[in-house]
CSV table of C-alpha atoms in Angstrom, one decimal:
chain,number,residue,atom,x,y,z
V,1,UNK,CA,0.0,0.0,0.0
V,2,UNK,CA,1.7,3.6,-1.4
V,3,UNK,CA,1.9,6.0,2.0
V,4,UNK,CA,-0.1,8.7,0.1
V,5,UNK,CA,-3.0,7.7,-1.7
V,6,UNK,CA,-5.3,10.0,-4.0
V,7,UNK,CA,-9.2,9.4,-5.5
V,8,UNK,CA,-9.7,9.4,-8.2
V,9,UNK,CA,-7.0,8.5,-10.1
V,10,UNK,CA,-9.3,10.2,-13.1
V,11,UNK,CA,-11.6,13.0,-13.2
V,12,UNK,CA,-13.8,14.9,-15.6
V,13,UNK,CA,-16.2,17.5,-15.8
V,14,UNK,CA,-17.8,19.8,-17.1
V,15,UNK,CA,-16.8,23.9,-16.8
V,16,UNK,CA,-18.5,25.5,-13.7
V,17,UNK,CA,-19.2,22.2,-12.0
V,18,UNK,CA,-17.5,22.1,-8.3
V,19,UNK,CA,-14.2,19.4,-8.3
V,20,UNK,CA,-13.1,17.6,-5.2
V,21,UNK,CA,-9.6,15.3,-4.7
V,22,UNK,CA,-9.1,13.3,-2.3
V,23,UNK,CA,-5.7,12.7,-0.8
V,24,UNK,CA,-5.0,10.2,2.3
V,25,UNK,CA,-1.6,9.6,4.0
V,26,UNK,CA,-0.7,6.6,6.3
V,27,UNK,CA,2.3,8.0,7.8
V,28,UNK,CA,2.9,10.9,10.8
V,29,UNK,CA,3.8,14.2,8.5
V,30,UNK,CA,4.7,17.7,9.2
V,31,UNK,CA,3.1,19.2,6.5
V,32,UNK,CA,1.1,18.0,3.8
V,33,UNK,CA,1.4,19.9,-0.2
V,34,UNK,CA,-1.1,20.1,-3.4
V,35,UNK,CA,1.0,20.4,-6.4
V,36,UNK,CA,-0.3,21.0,-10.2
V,37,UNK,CA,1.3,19.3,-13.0
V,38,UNK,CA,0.2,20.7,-16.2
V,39,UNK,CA,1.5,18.1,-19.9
V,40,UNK,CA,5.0,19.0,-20.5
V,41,UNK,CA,5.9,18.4,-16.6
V,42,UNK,CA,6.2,21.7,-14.9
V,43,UNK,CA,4.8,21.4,-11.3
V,44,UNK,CA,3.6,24.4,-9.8
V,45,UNK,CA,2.9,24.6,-5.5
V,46,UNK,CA,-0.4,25.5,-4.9
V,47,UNK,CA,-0.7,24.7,-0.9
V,48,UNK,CA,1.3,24.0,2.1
V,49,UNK,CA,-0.9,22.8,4.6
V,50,UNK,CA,0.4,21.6,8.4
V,51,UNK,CA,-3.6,22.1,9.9
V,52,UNK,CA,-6.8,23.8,8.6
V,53,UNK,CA,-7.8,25.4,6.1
V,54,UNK,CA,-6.4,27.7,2.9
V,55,UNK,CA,-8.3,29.2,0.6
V,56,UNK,CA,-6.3,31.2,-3.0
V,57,UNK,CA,-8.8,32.2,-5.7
V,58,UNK,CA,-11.2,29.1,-6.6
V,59,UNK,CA,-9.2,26.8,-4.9
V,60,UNK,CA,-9.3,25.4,-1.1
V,61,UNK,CA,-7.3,23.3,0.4
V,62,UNK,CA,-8.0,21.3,3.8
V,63,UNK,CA,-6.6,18.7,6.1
V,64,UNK,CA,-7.9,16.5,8.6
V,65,UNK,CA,-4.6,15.5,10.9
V,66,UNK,CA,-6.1,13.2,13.4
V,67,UNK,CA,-8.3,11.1,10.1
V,68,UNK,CA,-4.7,11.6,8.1
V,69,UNK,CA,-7.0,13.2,5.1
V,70,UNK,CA,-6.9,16.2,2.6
V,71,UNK,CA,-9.5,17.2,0.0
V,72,UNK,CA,-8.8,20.1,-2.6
V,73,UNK,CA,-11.5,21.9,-3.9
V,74,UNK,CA,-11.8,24.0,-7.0
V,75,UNK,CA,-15.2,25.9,-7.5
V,76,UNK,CA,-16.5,27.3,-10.7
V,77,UNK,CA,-13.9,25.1,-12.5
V,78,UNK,CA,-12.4,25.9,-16.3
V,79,UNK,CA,-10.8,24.3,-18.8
V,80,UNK,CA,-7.5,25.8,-18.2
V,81,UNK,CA,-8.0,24.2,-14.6
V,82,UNK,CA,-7.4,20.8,-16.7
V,83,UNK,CA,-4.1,19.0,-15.5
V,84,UNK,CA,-2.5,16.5,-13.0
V,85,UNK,CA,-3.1,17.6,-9.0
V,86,UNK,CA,-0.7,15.4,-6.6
V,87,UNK,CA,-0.6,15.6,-3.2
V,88,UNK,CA,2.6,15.2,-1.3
V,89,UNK,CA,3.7,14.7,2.4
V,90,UNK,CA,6.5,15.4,4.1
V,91,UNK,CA,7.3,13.4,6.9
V,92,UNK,CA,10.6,13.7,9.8
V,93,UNK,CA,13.2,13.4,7.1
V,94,UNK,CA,12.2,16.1,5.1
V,95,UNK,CA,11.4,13.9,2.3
V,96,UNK,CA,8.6,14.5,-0.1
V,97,UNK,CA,6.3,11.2,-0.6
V,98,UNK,CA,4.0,11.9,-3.6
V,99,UNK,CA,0.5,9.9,-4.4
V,100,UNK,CA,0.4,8.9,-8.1
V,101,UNK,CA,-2.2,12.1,-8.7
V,102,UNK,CA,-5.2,12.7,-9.8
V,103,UNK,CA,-6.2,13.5,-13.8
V,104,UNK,CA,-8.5,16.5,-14.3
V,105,UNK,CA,-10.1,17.6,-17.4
V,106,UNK,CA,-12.4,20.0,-17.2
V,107,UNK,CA,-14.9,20.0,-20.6
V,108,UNK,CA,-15.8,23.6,-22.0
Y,1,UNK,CA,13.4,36.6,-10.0
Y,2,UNK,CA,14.0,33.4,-11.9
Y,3,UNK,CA,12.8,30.5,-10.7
Y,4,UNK,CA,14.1,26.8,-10.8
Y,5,UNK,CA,16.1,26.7,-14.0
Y,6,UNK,CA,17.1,23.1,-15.0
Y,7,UNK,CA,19.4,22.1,-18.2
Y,8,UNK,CA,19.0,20.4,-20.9
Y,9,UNK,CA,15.5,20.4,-21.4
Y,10,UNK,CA,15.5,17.0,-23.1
Y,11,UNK,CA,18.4,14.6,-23.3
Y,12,UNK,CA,18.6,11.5,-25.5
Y,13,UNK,CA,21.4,8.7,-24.4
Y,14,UNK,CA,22.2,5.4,-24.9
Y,15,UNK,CA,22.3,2.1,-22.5
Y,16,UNK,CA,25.3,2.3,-20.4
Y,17,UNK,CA,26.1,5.9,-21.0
Y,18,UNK,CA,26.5,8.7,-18.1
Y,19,UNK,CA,24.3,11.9,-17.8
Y,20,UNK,CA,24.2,14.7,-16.3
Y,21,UNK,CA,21.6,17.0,-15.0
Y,22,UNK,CA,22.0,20.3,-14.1
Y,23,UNK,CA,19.7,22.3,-11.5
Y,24,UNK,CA,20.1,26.1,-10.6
Y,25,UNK,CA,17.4,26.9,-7.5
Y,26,UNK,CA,15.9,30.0,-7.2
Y,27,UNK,CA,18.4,33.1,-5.3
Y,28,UNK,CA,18.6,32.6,-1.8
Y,29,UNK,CA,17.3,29.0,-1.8
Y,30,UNK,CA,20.2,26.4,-0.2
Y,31,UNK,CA,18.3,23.6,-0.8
Y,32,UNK,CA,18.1,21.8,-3.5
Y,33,UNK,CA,15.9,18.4,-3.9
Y,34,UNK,CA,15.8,15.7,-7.2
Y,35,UNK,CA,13.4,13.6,-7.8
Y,36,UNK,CA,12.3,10.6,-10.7
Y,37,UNK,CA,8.5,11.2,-12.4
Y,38,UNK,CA,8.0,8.5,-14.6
Y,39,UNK,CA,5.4,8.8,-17.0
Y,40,UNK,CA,2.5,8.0,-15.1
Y,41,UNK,CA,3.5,8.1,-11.4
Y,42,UNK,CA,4.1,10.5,-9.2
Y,43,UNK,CA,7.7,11.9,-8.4
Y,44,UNK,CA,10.1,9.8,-5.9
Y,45,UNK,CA,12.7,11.5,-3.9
Y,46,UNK,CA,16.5,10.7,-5.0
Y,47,UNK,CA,18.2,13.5,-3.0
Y,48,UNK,CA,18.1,16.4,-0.7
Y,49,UNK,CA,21.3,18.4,-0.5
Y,50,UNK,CA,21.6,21.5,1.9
Y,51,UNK,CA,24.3,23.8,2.0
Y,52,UNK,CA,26.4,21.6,0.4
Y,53,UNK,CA,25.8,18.7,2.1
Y,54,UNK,CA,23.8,15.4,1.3
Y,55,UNK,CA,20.8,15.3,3.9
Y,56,UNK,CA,19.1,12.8,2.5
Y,57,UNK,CA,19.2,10.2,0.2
Y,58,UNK,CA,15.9,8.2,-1.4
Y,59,UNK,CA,15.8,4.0,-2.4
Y,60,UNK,CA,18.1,4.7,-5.5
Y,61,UNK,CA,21.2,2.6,-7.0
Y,62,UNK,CA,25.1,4.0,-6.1
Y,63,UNK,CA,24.6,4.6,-9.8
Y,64,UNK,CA,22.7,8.0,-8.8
Y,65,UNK,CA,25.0,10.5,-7.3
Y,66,UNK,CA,24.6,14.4,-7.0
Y,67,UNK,CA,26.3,17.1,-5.8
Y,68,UNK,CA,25.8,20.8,-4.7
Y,69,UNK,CA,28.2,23.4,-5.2
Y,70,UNK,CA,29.1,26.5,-3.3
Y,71,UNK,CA,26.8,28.6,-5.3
Y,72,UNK,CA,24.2,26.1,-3.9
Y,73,UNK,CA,23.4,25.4,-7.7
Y,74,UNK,CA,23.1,21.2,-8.2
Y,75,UNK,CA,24.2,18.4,-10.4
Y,76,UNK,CA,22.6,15.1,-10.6
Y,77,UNK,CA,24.8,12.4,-12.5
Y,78,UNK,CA,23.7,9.0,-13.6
Y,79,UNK,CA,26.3,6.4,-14.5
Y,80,UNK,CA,25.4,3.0,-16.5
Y,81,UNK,CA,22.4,4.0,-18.5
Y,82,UNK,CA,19.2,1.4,-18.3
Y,83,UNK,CA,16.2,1.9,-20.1
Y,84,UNK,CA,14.2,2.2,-17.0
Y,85,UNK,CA,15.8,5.6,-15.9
Y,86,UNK,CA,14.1,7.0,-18.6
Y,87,UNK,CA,11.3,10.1,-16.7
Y,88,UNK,CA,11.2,13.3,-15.8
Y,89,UNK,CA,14.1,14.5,-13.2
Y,90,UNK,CA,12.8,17.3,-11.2
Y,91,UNK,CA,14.7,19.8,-9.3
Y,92,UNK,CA,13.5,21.4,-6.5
Y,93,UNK,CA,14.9,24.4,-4.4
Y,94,UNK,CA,13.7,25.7,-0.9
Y,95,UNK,CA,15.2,28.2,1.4
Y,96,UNK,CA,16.1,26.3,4.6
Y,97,UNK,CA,15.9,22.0,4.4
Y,98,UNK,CA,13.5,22.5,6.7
Y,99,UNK,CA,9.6,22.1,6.0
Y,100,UNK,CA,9.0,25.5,3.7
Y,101,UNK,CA,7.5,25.1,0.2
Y,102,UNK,CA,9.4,23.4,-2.6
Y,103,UNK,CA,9.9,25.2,-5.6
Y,104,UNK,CA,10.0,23.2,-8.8
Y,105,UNK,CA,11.6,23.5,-11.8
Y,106,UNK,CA,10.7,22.6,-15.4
Y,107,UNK,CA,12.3,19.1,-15.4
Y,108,UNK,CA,14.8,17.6,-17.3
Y,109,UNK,CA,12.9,14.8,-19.9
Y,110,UNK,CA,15.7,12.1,-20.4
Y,111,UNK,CA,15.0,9.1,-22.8
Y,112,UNK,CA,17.3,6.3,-22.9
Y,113,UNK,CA,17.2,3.9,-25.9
């Protein structure tokens, strides 16, 4: 079993509709990231969450620490929203540990 | 600023052959992480270095070895060529090795034939 596991593994929609992924960790971490990975490869941050809540633009980001659990959110999503989100944890030896990610496509 | 600047862009090499990756982090970043995307999977960790010094080190042969030099820039070098190693190498750079947010660069997309 991978540490970090994400649902689903492939998602579309259509533009406007509301998008949820689902990211769950088996290991104690220190902080927990959502990263976007558009084709060509270039990953882009878009959180850093240790506990709450963050909110930039149409995305939210949230973490559950005692249930080990992260959801992003993206609301009013777009086309250009279409790429790979991954979530990765970081655990005590400042190691990154990514899940396999999560395919969006968002349909005009 | 710049960001993450990685060199070449895309590299082509034979079985057997040695490569080298090349990794400059962002100005004011010391730490400098690599990691393996292959197509389909998410990123694993190969190395952390932090001013200068390996700080961690991820389930990779000796035939992975880095490097970071005094201008904290970063060299990933792969000896012995196998078709497996063919992904995406990602560089990325952080201010402390501590738990701040990574900085990625573009990637490096090496195919081995």
């Amino acid at each position: 079993k991978n540490e970090v596991e994400q649902s689903p593994q492939n998602l579309t929609a259509q533009e406007g509709e509301f998008i949820t992924i689902n990211c769950s960790y088996s290991v104690g971490i220190s902080a927990l990231h959502w990263l976007q990975q558009h084709p060509g490869g270039g990953i882009v941050s878009l959180f850093m969450l240790s506990s709450g809540k963050k909110k930039h633009g149409r995305l939210i980001a949230t973490i559950n620490i005692q249930e080990k659990h992260s959801s992003l959110h993206i609301t009013a999503s777009h086309p250009r929203d279409s790429a790979v989100y991954i979530c990765a944890v970081m655990g005590g030896s400042e190691k990154l540990v990514f899940g396999k990610g999560t395919k969006l496509t968002v349909n005009p | 600023d710049a960001g993450v600047t990685q060199s070449p862009t895309h590299l082509i090499k034979t079985r057997g052959q040695h490569v080298t990756l090349r990794c400059s982090p962002i100005s004011g970043h010391k730490s400098v992480s690599w990691y393996q995307q292959v197509l389909g999977q998410g990123p694993q960790f190969i190395f952390q270095y932090y001013e200068k010094e390996e700080r961690g080190r991820g389930n990779f042969p000796d035939r992975f070895s880095a490097r970071q030099f005094p201008n904290y820039s970063s060299e990933l070098n792969v000896n012995a060529l196998l078709l497996g190693d063919s992904a995406l190498y990602l560089c990325a750079s952080r201010t402390t090795g501590g738990t701040d947010t990574q900085y990625f660069g573009p990637g490096t997309r090496l195919t081995v034939l």
